[in-house]
Short mmCIF file of C-alpha atoms in Angstrom, two decimals:
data_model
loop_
_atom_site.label_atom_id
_atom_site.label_comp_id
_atom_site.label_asym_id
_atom_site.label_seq_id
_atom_site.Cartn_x
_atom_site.Cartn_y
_atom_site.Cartn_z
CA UNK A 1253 -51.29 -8.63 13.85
CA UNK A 1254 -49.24 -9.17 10.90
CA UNK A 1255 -48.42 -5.88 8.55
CA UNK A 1256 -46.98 -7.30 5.71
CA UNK A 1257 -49.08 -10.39 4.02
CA UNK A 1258 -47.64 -12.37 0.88
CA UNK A 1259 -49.69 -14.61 -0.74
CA UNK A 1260 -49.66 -17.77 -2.12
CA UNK A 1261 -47.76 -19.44 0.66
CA UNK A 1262 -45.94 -21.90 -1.96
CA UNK A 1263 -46.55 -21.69 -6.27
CA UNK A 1264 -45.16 -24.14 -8.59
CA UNK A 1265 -44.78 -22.73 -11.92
CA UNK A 1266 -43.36 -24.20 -15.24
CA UNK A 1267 -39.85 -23.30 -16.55
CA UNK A 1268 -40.15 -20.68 -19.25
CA UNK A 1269 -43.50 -19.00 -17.31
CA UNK A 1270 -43.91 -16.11 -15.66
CA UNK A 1271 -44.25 -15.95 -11.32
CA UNK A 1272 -46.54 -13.94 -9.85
CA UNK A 1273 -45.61 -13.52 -6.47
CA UNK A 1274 -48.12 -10.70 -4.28
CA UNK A 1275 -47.68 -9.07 -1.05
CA UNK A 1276 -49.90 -6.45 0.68
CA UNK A 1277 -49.33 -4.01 3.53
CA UNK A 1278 -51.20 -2.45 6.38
CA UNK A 1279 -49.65 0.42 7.57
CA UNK A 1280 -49.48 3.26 4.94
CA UNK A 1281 -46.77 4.97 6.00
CA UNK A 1282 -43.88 1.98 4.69
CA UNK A 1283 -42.61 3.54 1.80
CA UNK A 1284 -39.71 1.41 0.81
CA UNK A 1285 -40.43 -2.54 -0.06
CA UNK A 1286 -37.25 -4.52 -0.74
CA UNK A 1287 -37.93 -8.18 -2.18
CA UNK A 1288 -35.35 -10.96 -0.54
CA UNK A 1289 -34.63 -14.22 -2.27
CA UNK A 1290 -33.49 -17.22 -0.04
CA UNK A 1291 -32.11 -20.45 -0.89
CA UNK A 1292 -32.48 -23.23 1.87
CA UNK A 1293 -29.61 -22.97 4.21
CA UNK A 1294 -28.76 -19.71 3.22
CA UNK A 1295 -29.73 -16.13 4.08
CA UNK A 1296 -31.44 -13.97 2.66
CA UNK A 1297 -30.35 -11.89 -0.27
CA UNK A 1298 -31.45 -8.95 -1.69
CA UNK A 1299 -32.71 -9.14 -4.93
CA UNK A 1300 -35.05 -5.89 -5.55
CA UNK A 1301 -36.57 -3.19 -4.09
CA UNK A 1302 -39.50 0.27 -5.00
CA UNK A 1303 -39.81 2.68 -3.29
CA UNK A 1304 -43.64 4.36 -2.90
CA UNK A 1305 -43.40 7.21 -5.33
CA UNK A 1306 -42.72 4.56 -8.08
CA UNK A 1307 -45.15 2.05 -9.46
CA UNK A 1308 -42.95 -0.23 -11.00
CA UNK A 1309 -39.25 -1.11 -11.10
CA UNK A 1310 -37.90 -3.49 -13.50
CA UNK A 1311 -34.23 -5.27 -12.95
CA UNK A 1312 -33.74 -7.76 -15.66
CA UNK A 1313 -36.84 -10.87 -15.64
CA UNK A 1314 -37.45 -9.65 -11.79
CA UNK A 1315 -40.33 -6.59 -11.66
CA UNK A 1316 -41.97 -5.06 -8.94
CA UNK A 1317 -45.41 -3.84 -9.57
CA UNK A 1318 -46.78 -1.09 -6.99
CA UNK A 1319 -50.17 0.06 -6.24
CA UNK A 1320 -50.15 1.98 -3.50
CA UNK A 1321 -53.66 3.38 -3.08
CA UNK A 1322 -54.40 -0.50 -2.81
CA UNK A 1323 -51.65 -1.27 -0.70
CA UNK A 1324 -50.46 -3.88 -2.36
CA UNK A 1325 -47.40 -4.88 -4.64
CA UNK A 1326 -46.28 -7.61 -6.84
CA UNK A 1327 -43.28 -9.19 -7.71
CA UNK A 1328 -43.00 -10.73 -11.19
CA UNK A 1329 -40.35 -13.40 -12.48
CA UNK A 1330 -40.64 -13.54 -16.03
CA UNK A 1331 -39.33 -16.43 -18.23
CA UNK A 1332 -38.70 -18.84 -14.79
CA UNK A 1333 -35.45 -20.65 -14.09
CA UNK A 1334 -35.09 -24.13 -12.32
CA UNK A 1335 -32.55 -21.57 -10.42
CA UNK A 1336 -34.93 -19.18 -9.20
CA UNK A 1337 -36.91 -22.02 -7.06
CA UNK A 1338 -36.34 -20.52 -3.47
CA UNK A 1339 -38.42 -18.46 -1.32
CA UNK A 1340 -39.20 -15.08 -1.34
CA UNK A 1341 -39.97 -12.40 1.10
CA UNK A 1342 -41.27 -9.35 0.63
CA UNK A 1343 -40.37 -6.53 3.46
CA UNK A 1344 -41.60 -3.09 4.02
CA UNK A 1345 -39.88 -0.06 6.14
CA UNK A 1346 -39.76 3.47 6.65
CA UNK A 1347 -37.00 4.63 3.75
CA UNK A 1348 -35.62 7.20 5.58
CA UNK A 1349 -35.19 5.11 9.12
CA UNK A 1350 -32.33 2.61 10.23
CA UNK A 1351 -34.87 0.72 11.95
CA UNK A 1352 -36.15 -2.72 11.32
CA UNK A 1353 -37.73 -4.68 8.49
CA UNK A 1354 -40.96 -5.67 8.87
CA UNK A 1355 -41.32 -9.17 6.96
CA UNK A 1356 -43.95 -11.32 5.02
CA UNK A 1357 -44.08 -14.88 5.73
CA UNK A 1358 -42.72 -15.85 2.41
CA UNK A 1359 -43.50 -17.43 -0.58
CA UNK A 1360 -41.92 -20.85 -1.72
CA UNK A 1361 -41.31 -20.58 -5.04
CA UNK A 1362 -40.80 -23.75 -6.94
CA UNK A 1363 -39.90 -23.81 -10.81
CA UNK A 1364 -40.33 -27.24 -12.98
CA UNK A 1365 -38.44 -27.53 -15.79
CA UNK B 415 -19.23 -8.07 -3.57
CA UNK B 416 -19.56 -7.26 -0.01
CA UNK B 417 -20.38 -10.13 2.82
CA UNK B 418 -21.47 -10.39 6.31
CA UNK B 419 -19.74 -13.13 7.56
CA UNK B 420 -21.15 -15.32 10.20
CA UNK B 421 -19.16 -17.79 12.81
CA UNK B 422 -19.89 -20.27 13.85
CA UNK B 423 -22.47 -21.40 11.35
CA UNK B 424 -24.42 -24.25 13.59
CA UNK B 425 -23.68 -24.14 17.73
CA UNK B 426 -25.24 -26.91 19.52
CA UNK B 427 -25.59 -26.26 23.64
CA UNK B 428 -27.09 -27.34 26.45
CA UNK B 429 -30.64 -25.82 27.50
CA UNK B 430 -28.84 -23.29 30.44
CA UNK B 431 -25.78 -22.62 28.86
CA UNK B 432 -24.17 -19.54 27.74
CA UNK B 433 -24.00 -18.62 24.09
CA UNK B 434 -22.20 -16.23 21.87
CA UNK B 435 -23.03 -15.69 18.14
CA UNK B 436 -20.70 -13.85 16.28
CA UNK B 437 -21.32 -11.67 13.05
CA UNK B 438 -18.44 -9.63 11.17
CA UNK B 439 -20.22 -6.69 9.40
CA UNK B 440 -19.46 -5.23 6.24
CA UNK B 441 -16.39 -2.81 7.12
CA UNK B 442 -17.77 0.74 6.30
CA UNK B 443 -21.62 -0.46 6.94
CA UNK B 444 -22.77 1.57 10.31
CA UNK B 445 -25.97 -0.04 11.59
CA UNK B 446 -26.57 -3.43 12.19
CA UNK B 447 -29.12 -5.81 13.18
CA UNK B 448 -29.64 -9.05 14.27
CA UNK B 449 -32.54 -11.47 13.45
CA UNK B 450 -34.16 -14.53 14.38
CA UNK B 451 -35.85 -17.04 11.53
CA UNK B 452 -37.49 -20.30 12.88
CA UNK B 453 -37.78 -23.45 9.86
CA UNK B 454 -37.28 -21.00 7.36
CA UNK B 455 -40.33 -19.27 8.47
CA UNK B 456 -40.78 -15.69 8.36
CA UNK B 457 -37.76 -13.22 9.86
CA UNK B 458 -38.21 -11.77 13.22
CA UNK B 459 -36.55 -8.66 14.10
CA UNK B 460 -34.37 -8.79 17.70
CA UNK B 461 -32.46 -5.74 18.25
CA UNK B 462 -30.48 -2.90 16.19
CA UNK B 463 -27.32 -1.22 16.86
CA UNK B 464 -25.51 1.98 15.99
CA UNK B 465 -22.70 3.85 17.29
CA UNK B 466 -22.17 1.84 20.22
CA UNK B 467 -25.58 1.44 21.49
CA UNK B 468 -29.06 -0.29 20.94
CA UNK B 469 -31.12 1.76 18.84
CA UNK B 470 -34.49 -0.39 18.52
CA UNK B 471 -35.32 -4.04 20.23
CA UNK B 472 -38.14 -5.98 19.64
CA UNK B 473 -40.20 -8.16 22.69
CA UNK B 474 -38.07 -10.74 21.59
CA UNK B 475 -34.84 -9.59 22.61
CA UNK B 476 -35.41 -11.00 26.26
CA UNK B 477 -33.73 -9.91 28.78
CA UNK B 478 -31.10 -12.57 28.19
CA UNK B 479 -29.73 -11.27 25.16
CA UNK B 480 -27.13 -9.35 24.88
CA UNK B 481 -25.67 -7.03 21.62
CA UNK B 482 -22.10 -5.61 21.41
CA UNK B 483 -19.10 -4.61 19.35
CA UNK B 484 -16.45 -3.92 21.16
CA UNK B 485 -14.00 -1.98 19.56
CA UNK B 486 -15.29 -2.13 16.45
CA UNK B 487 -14.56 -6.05 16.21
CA UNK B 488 -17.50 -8.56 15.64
CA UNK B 489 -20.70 -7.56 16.12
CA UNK B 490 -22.04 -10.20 19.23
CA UNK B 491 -24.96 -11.61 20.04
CA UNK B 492 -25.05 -13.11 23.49
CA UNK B 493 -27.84 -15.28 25.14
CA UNK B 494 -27.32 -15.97 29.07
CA UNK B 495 -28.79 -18.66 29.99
CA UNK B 496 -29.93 -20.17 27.10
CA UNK B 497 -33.51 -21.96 26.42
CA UNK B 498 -35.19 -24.36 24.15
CA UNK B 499 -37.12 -21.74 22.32
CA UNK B 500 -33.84 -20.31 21.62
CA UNK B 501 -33.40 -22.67 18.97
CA UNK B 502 -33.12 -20.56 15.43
CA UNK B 503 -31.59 -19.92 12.65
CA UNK B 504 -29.65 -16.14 13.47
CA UNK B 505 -28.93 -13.59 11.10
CA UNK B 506 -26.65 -10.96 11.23
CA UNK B 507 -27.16 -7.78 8.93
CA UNK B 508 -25.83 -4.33 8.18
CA UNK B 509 -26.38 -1.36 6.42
CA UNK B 510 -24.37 1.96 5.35
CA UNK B 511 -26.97 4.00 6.69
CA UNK B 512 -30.56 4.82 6.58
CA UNK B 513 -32.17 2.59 4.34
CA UNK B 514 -32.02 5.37 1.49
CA UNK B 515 -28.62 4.18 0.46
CA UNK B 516 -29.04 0.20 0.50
CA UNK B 517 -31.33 -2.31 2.30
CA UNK B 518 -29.54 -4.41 4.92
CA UNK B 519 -27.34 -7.01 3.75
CA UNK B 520 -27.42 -10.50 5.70
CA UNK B 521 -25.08 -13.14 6.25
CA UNK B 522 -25.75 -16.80 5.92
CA UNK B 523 -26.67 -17.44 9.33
CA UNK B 524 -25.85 -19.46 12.70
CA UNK B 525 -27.98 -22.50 13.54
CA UNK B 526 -28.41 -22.22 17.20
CA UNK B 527 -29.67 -26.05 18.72
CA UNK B 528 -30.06 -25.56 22.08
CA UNK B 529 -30.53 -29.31 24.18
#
């Protein structure tokens, strides 16, 4: 059963556009969603994260949007860069436990310039 | 900024062998975790570790694997005897604390090929 879904598997967007990428969640007790970026051969980096008493947090063209009576979130990219092509994985945990992530399957982002 | 660092970065053994993947943690970071990521496929949690001991495992920390850090040197993960679904991509992460201060940071992994 997976808890954390992210949808569309792969999106190909033109440079200068804006990325929707959209994840959703089953159990509604994650309160803290950090968004990873990974570049092939690489690991994962962090890149931004909301915790569940905000609806949106904005860090430069990267936004999360956060709905949580839907259980769902969103993860825009405005203005896309050749540069952000990678894939993206949204995660979801417990904010106040050291315990794991729990992970989407990812989202291949590719940008065309 | 700060870096897990990762060695060896690809390890290629024989199906039986042992295998030991090392990860050096960021220095004042007090948790840490290894994962396992198949293809680039989604990230599977193994184990977690604090203050000496395991904290959390997942079922796919068989009973092969091993986690330590002795004396606060690299943080290892072992596999004895190795198999063919052992083959991964592992990632090594840590964290200052409870994941109200930072979300883990990762290293660039180890390729594990296992023959």
């Amino acid at each position: 059963q997976q808890q954390v879904r992210q949808s569309p598997q792969s999106l190909t967007v033109w440079e200068g556009e804006t990325a929707i990428l959209n994840c959703s969640y089953e159990d509604s007790t994650f309160n803290y969603f950090p968004w990873y970026q990974q570049f092939p051969g690489e690991g994962p980096a962090l890149l931004i994260s909301i915790r569940s008493v905000s609806d949106k947090k904005e860090d430069g063209r990267f936004t999360i949007f956060f709905n949580k009576r839907e259980k769902k979130l969103s993860l825009h990219i405005t203005d896309s860069q050749p540069g952000d092509s990678a894939t993206y994985f949204c995660a979801a945990s417990f904010m106040d436990s050291n315990y794991q992530l729990i992970w989407g399957s990812g989202t291949k982002l590719i940008i065309k310039p | 900024g700060p870096k897990v660092l990762q060695i060896p970065s690809h390890q290629i053994i024989d199906m039986g062998q042992m295998v030991t993947l090392n990860c050096d943690p960021v220095s004042n970071h007090l948790y840490f975790y290894w994962y396992k990521q198949i293809l680039g496929q989604q990230m599977e949690f193994l184990v977690n570790f604090y203050n000496g001991k395991v904290m959390e495992k997942s079922k796919l920390f068989k009973d092969q694997f091993s986690v330590e850090r002795p004396d606060g040197s690299y943080f290892t993960l072992k596999i004895q005897p190795t198999a063919l679904e052992d083959s991964a991509v592992y990632f090594c992460a840590s964290s200052p604390g409870t994941f109200n201060n930072q979300a883990p940071l990762f290293g660039e992994g180890t390729r594990l090929s296992v023959l």
